Coordinates of C-alpha atoms in Angstrom, one line a residue:
Chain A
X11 CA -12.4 -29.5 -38.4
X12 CA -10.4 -26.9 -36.4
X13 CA -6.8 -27.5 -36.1
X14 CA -5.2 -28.5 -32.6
X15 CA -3.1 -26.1 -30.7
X16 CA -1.2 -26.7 -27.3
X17 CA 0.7 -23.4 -25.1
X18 CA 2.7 -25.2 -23.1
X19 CA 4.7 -23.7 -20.0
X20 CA 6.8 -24.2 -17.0
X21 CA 5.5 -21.3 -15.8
X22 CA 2.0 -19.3 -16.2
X23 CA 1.9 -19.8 -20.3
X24 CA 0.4 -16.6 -20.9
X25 CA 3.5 -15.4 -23.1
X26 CA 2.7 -18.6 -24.8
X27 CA -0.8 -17.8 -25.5
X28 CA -0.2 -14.3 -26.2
X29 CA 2.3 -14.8 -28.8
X30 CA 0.5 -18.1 -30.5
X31 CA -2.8 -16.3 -30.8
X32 CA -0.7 -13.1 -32.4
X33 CA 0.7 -15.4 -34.8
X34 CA -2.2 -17.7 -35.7
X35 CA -4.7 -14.9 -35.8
X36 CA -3.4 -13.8 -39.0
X37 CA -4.6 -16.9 -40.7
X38 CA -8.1 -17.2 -42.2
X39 CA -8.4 -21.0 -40.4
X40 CA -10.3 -21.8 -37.0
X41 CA -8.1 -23.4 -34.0
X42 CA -9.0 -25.4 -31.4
X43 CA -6.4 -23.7 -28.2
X44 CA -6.0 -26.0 -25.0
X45 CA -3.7 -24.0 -22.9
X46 CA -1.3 -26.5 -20.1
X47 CA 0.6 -24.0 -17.4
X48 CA 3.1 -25.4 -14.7
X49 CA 4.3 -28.2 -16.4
X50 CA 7.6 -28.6 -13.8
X51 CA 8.3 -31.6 -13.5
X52 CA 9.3 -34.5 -16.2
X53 CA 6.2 -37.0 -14.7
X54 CA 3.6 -33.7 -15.5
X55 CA 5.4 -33.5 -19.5
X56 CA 4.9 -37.1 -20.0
X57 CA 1.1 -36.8 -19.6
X58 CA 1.1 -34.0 -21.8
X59 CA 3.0 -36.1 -24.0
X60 CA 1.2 -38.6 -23.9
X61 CA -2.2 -36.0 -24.6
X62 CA -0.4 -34.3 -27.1
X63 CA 0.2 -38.4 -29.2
X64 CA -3.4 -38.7 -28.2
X65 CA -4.5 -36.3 -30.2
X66 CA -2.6 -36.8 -33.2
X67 CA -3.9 -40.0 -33.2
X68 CA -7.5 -38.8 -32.4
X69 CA -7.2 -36.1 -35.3
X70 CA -4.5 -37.4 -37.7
X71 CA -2.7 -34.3 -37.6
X72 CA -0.3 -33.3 -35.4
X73 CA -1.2 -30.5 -33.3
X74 CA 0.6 -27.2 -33.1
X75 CA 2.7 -26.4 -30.1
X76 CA 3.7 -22.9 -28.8
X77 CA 5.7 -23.6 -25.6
X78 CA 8.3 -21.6 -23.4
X79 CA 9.6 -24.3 -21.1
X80 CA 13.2 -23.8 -19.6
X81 CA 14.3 -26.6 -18.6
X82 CA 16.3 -28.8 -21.4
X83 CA 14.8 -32.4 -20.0
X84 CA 11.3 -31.3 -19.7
X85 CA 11.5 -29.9 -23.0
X86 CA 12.9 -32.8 -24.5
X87 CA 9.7 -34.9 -23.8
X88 CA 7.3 -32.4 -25.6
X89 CA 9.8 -32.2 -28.4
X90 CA 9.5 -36.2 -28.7
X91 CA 5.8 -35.9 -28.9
X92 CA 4.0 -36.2 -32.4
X93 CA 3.8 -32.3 -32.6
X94 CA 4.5 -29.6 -34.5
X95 CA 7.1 -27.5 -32.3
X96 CA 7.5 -24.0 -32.6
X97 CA 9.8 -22.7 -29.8
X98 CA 9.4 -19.3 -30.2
X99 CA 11.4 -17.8 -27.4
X100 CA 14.8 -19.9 -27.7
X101 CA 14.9 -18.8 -31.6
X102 CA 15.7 -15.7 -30.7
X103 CA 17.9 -16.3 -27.9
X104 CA 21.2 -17.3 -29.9
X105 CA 20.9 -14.2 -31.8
X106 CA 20.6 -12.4 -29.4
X107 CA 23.4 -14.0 -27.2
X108 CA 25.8 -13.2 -30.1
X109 CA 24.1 -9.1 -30.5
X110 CA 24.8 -8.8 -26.6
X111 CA 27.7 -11.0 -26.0
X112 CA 26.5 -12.7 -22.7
X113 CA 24.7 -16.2 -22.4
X114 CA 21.3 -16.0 -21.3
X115 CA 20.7 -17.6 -18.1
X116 CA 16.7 -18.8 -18.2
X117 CA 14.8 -19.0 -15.1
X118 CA 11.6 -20.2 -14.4
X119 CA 8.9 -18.1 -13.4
X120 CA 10.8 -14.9 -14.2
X121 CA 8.2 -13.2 -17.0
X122 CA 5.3 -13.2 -14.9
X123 CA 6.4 -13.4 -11.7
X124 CA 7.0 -10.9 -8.9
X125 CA 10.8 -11.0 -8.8
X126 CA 13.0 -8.0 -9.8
X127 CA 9.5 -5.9 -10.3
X128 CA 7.9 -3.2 -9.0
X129 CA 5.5 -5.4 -8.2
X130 CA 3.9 -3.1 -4.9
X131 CA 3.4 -0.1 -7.0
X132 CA 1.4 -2.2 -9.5
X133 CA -1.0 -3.5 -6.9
X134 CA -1.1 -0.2 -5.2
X135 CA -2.1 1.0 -8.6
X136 CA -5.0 -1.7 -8.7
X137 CA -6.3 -1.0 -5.5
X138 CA -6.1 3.1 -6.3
X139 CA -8.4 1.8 -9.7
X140 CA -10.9 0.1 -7.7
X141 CA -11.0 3.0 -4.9
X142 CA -11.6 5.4 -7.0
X143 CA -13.7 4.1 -9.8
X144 CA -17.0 6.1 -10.6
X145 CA -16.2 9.4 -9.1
X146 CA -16.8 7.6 -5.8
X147 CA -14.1 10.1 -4.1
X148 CA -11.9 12.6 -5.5
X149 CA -9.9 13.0 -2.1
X150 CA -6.9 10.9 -4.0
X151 CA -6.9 13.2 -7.3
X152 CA -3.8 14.7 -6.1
X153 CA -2.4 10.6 -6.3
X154 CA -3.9 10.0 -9.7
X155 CA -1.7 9.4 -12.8
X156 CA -4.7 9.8 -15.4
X157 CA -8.1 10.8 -14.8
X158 CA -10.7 9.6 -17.1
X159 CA -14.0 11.4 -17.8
X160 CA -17.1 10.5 -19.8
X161 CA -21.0 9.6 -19.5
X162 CA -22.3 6.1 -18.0
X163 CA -21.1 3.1 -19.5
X164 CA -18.9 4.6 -22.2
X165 CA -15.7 2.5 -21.1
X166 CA -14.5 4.1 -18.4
X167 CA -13.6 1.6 -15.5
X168 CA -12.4 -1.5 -17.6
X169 CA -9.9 1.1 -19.0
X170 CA -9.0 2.2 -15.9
X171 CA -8.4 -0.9 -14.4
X172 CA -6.7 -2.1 -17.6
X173 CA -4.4 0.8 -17.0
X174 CA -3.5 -0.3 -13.3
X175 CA -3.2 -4.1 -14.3
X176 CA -1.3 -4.0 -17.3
X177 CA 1.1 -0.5 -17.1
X178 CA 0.8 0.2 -13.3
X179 CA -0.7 3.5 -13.9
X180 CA -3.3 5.1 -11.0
X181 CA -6.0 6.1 -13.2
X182 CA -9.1 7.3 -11.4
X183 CA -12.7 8.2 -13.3
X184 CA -15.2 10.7 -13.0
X185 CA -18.9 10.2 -14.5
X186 CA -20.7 12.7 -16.3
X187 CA -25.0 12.0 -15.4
X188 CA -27.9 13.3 -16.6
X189 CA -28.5 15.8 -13.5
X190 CA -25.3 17.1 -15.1
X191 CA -26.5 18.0 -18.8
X192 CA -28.8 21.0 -18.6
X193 CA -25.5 23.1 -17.2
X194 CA -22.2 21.2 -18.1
X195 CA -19.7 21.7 -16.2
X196 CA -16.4 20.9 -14.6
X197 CA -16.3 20.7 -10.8
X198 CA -13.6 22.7 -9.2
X199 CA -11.2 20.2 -8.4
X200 CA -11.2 18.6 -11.8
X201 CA -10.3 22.2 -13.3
X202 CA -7.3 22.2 -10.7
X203 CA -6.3 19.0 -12.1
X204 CA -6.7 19.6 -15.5
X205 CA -3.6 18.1 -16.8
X206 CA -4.5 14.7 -15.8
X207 CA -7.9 14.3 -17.5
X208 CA -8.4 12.3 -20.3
X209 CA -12.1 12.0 -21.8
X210 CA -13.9 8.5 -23.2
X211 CA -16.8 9.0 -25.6
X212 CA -18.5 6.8 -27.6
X213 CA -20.9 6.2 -30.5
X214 CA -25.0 7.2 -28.6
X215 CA -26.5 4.7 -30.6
X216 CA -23.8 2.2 -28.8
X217 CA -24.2 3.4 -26.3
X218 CA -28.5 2.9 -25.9
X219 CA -27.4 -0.5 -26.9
X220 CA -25.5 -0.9 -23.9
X221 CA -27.7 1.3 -21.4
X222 CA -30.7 -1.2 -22.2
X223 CA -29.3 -4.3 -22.0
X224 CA -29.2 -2.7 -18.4
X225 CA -31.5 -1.0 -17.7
X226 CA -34.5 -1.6 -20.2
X227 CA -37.1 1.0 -21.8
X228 CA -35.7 3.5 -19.1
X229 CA -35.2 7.1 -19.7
X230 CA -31.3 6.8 -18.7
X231 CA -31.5 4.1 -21.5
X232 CA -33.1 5.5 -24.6
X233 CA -31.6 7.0 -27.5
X234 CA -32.5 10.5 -27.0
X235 CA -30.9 10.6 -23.4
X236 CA -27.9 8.6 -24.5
X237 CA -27.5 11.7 -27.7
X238 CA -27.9 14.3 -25.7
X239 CA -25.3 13.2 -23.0
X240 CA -22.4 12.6 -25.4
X241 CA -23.1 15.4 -27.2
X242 CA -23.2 17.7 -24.1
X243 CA -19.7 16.2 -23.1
X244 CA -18.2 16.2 -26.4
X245 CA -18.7 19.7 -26.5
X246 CA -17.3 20.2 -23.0
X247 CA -14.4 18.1 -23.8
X248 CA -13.7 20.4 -26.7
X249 CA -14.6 24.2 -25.0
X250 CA -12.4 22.6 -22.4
X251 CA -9.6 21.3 -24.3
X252 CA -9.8 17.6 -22.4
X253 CA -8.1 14.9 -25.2
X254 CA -10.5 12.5 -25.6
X255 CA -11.1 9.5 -27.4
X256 CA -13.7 7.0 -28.8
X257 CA -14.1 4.2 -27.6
X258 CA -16.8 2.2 -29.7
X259 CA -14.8 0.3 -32.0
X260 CA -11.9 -0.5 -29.4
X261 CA -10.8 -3.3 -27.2
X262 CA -9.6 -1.6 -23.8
X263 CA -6.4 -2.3 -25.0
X264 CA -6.5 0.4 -27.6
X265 CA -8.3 2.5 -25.4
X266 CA -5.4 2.4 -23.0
X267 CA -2.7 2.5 -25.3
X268 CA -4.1 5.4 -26.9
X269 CA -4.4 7.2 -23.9
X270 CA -0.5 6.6 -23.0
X271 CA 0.2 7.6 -26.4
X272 CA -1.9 10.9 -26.9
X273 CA -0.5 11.7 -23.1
X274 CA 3.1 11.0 -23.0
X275 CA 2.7 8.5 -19.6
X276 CA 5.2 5.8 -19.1
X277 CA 4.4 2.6 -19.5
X278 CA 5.3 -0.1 -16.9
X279 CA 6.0 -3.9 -17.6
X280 CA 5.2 -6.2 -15.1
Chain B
X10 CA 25.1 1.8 -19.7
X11 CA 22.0 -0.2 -20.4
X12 CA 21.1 -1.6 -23.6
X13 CA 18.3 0.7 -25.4
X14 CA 15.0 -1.4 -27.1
X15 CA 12.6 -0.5 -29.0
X16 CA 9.4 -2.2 -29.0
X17 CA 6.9 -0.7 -32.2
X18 CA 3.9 -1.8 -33.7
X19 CA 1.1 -0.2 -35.7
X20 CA -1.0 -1.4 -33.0
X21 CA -1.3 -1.5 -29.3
X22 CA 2.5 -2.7 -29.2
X23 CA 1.6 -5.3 -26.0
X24 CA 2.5 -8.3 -27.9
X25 CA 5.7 -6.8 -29.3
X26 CA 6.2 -5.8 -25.3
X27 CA 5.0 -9.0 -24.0
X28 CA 7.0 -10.4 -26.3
X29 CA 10.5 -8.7 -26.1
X30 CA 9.7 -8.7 -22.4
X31 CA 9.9 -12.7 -22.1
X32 CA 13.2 -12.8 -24.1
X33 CA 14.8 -10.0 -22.8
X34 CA 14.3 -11.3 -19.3
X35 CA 16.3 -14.1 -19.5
X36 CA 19.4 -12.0 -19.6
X37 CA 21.5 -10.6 -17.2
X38 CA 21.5 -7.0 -18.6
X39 CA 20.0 -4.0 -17.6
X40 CA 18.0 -3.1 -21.1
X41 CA 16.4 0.5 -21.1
X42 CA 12.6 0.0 -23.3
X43 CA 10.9 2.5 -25.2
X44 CA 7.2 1.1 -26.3
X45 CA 5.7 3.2 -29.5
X46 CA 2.8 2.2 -30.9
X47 CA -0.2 2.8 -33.8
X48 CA 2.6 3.4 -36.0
X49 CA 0.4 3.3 -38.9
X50 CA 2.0 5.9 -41.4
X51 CA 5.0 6.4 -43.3
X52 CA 5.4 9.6 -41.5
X53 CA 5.4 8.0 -38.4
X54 CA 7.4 6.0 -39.6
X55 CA 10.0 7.9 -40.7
X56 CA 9.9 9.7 -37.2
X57 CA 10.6 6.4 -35.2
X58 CA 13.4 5.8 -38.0
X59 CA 15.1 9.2 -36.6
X60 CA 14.9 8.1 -33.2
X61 CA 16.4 5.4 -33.6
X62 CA 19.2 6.6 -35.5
X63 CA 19.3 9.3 -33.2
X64 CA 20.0 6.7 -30.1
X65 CA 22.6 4.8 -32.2
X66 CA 24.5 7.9 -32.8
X67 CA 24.2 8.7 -29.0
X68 CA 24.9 5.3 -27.0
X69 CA 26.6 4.0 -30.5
X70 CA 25.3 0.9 -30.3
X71 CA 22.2 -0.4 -32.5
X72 CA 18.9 -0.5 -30.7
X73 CA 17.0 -3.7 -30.1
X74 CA 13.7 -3.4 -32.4
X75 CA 10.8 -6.1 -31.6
X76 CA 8.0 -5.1 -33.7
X77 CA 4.6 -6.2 -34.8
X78 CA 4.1 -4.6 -38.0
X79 CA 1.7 -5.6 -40.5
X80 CA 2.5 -3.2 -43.2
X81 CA 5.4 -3.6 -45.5
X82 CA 6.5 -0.4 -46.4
X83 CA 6.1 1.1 -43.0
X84 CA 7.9 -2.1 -42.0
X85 CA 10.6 -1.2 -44.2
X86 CA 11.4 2.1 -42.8
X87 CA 11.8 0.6 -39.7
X88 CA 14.1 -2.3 -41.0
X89 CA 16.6 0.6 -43.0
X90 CA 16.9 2.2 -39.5
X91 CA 20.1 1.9 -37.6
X92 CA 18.5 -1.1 -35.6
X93 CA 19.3 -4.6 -34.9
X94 CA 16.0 -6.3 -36.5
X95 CA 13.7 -8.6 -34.2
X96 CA 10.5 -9.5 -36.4
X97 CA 9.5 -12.0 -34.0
X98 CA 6.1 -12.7 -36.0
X99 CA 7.4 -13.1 -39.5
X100 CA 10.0 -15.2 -38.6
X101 CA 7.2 -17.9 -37.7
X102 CA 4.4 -17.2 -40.5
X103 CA 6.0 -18.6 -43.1
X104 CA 6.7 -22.4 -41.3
X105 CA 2.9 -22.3 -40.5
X106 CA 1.8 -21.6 -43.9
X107 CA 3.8 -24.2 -45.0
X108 CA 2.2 -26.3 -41.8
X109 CA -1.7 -25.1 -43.0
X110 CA -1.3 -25.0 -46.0
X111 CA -3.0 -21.5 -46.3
X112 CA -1.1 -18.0 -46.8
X113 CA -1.6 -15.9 -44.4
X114 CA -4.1 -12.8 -44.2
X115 CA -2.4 -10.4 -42.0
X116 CA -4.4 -7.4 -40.7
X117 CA -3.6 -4.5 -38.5
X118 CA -5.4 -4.7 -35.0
X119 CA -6.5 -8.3 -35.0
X120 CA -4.8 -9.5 -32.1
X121 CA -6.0 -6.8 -29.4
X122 CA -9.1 -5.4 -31.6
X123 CA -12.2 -6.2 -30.7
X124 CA -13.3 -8.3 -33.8
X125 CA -14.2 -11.8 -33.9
X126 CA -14.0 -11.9 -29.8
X127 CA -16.3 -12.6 -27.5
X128 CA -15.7 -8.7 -26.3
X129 CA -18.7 -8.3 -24.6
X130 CA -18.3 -11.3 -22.0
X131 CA -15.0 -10.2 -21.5
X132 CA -16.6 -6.3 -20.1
X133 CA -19.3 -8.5 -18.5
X134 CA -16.7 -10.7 -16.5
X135 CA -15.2 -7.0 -15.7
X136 CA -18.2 -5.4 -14.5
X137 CA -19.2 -8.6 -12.6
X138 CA -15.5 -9.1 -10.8
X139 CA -15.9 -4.9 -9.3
X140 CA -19.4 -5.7 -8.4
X141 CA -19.3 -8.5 -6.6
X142 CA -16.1 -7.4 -4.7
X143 CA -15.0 -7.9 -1.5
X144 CA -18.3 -9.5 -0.2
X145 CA -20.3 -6.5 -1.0
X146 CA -23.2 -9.1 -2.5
X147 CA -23.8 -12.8 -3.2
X148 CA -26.7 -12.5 -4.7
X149 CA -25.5 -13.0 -8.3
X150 CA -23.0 -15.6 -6.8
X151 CA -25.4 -18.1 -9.0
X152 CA -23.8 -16.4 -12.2
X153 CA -20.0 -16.6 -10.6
X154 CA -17.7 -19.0 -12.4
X155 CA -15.2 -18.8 -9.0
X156 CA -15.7 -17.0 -6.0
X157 CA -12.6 -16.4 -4.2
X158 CA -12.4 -16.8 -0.2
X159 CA -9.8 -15.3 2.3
X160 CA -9.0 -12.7 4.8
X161 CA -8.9 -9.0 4.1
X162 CA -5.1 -8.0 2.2
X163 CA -4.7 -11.5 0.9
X164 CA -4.9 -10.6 -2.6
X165 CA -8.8 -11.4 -3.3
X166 CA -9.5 -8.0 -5.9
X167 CA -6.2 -8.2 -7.6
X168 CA -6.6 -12.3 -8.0
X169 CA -10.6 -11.7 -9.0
X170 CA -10.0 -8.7 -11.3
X171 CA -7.0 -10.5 -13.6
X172 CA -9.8 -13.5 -13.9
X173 CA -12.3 -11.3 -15.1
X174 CA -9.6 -9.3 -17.3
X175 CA -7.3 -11.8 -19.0
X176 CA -9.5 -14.8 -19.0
X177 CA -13.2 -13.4 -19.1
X178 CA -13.9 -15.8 -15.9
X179 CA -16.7 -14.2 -13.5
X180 CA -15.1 -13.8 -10.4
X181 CA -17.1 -12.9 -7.3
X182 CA -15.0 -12.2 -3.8
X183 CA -15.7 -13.0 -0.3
X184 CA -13.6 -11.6 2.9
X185 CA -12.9 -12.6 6.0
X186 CA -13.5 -10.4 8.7
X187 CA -12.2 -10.3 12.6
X188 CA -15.9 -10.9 14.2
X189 CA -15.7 -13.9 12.0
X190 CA -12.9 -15.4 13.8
X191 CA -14.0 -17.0 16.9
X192 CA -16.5 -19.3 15.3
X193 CA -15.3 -19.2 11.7
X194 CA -17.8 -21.0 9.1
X195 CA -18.8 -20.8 5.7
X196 CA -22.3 -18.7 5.4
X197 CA -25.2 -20.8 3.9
X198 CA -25.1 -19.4 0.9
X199 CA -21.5 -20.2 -0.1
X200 CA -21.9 -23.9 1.7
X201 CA -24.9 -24.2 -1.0
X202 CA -22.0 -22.9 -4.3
X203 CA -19.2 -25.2 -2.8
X204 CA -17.9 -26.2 -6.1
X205 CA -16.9 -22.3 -7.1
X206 CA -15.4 -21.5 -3.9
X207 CA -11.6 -21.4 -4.0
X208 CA -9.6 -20.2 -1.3
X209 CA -6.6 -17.8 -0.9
X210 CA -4.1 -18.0 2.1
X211 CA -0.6 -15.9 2.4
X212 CA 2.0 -15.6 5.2
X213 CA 1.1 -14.0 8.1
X214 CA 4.3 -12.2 8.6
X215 CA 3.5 -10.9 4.9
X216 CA 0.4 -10.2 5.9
X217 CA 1.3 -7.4 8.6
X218 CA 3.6 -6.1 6.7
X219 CA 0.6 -5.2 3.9
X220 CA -1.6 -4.3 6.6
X221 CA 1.0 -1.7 8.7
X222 CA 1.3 0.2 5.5
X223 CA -2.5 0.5 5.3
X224 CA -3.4 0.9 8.7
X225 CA -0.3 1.3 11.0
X226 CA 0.0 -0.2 14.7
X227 CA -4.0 -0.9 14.8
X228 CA -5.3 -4.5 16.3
X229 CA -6.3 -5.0 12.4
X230 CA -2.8 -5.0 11.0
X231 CA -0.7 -6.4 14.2
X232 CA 1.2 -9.8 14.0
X233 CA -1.1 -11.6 16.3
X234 CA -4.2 -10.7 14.3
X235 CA -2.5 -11.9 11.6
X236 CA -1.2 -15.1 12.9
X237 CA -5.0 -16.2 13.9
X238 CA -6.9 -15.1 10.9
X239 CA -4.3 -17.2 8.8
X240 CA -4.7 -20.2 10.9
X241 CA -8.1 -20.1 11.1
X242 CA -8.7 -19.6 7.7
X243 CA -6.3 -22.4 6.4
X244 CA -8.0 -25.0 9.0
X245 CA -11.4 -23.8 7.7
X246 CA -10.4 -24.5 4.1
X247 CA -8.6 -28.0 5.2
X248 CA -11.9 -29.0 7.2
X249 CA -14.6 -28.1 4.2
X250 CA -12.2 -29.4 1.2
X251 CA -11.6 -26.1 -0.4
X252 CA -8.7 -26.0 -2.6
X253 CA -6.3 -22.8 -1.7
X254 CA -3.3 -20.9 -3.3
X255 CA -0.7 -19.4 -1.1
X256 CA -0.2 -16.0 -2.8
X257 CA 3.0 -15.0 -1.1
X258 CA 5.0 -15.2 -3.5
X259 CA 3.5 -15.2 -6.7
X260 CA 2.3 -12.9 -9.0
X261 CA -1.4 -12.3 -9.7
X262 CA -0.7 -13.9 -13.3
X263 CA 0.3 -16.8 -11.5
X264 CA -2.5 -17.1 -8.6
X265 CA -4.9 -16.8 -11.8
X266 CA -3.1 -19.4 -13.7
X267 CA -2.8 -21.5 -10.6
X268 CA -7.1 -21.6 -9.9
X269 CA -7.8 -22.0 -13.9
X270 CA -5.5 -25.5 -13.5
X271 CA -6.3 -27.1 -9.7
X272 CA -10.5 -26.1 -11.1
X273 CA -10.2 -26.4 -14.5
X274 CA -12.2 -23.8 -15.7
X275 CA -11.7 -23.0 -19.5
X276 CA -8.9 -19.8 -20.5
X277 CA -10.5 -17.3 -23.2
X278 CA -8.5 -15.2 -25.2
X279 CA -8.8 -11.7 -25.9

């Protein structure tokens, strides 16, 4: 039977979750994750309480909780539950308050929400993604941050909207398709823009995988077409000297961090 | 003079940022952040080690280090730097193997790799969200988990796009459009998917204000446009029984947050 997990939170809980699931991925045991957000008032932590007791009872062990709650009298009800009570954030908050010399002053809300961030720029930066995914334009090249080039279906607009979500970073893409192949070749305005493009490839028999569960038994999708594209563009991206990485065996996490990484860009927190 | 951090991991470095972010923030100082990650070598390593000592020797104060490091001699460079030590996931592994009963089994690139997730949903739910954008179809609207209703600016793609990115939730959008206003209803084909329609609302004077900067002194963006769309929206979602989010102010982690709890539809992790 999996073990029980709670991420509790005043707020969203996704710091919760995100730092629960780092920690308990590194053990070889199955968990069972109910996640409970906007848990603001003390009539809200009572049910969970009471769901929390509930469970122990159910399961006979008490479940795991990962919570970031603020205030002291809401907290105090999930620490009288029959949990086990890891309050990752305020561990680190008397050390810290000793290192700095100030006392914290917690606030609700304040991790994820739109206060004190450059919150615009980051939506701007979404909207850029979504305007200029797929070489639909390349009118806004000169607003681009990053670029990204590569054949169809090799990765490139979840990264680029991963880029504009998470870092706040206007990342436009460009397709390579198979009218392109027999002569491979930049088009001008890319060439201007050279120091912005970044290129995906990926693995061709991957990338057939992916192509048929689309488009079935189609010449775009069979394994010849999809090794002759990345070959054609690997070799560009190389007579071109266009970074480029491959995506096959990366989350669009590591795709985007990588590309930050190889090209120096800042990384926003939002 | 603000306070320099460090966050450094041999991975992605998101959950040491994510992380470091969440405590950080509920100080009153002005910290300066420096995110390096895929420090997977000793000779990396050792170059982070530099900078570090390097920006203790500058500012002469001790950088803040959160890192996620799986390795321990690479971790151990990082620890006989001239840093102030956060190791925010060891500090919690050895309570839960005491908890589970189980050592841990710590490897590098679990949490934001692509192994043992459901990875291809989650690109699924992100090729879904930009293809059913902004009204463009409903035909797949039977495969939508949510589709998300409101006038144009509202925060619809954002709101539909975090879904489909954080959560792996298919989320279809549907906009509403000036001709729509003097008879406003739901089209047949929403009416018949009632239980996935969720509505978005925001304040009008908000509203203009996104608008002028996309479209300046037009009917489109003005005040009075505003006002009515608003009004008529929110009175269309009061007479049908659609739930609704005001997005003013809140973040798109927290509209996404918000429509998971009022519908209940379940969070993945990635």
């Amino acid at each position: 039977m999996s073990r029980k997990v709670f991420y509790i939170s005043d707020g969203t809980a996704i710091t919760a979750e995100v730092f629960g699931h780092a920690v308990l991925s590194q053990f070889p045991v199955e968990f069972e994750a109910l996640t409970i957000p906007f848990v603001e008032t003390t009539q809200k932590a009572e049910a969970v309480k009471a769901q929390i007791n509930d469970c122990f009872i159910t399961t006979g062990e008490r479940p795991l909780v990962f919570h970031s709650i603020v205030k002291a009298e809401i907290r105090d009800i999930i620490y009288s539950s029959e949990c086990i009570d890891y309050d990752f954030l305020n561990t680190f908050v008397a050390p810290l308050e000793d290192q700095l010399g100030v006392k914290a002053v917690p606030v609700t809300h304040r991790t994820h929400g739109k206060a004190n961030h450059s919150y615009e720029a980051r939506i701007d930066a979404i909207n850029y993604a979504m305007e200029n995914d797929d070489g639909q334009t390349l009118k806004h090249i000169d607003k681009a941050d990053i670029v990204l080039l590569g054949v169809s279906r090799c990765g490139k607009t979840p990264s680029s909207l991963y880029l504009s979500m998470q870092f706040g970073i206007k990342a436009a893409n460009y397709p390579f398709i198979e009218d392109d192949m027999d002569n491979l070749k930049l088009p001008e305005v890319l060439k201007k823009n050279k120091h912005k493009l970044f290129g995906l490839t990926i693995d061709p028999v991957r990338l057939h995988e992916i192509r048929q569960s689309r488009m079935e038994n189609s010449r775009y999708s069979s394994l010849r077409q999809c090794r002759i594209e990345v070959k054609e563009v690997e070799m560009m991206y190389k007579r071109e000297r266009i970074p480029f990485v491959n995506t096959t065996n990366h989350s669009v996490e590591e795709i985007a961090t990588k590309i930050l990484d190889v090209t120096g860009l800042e990384r926003h927190m939002f």
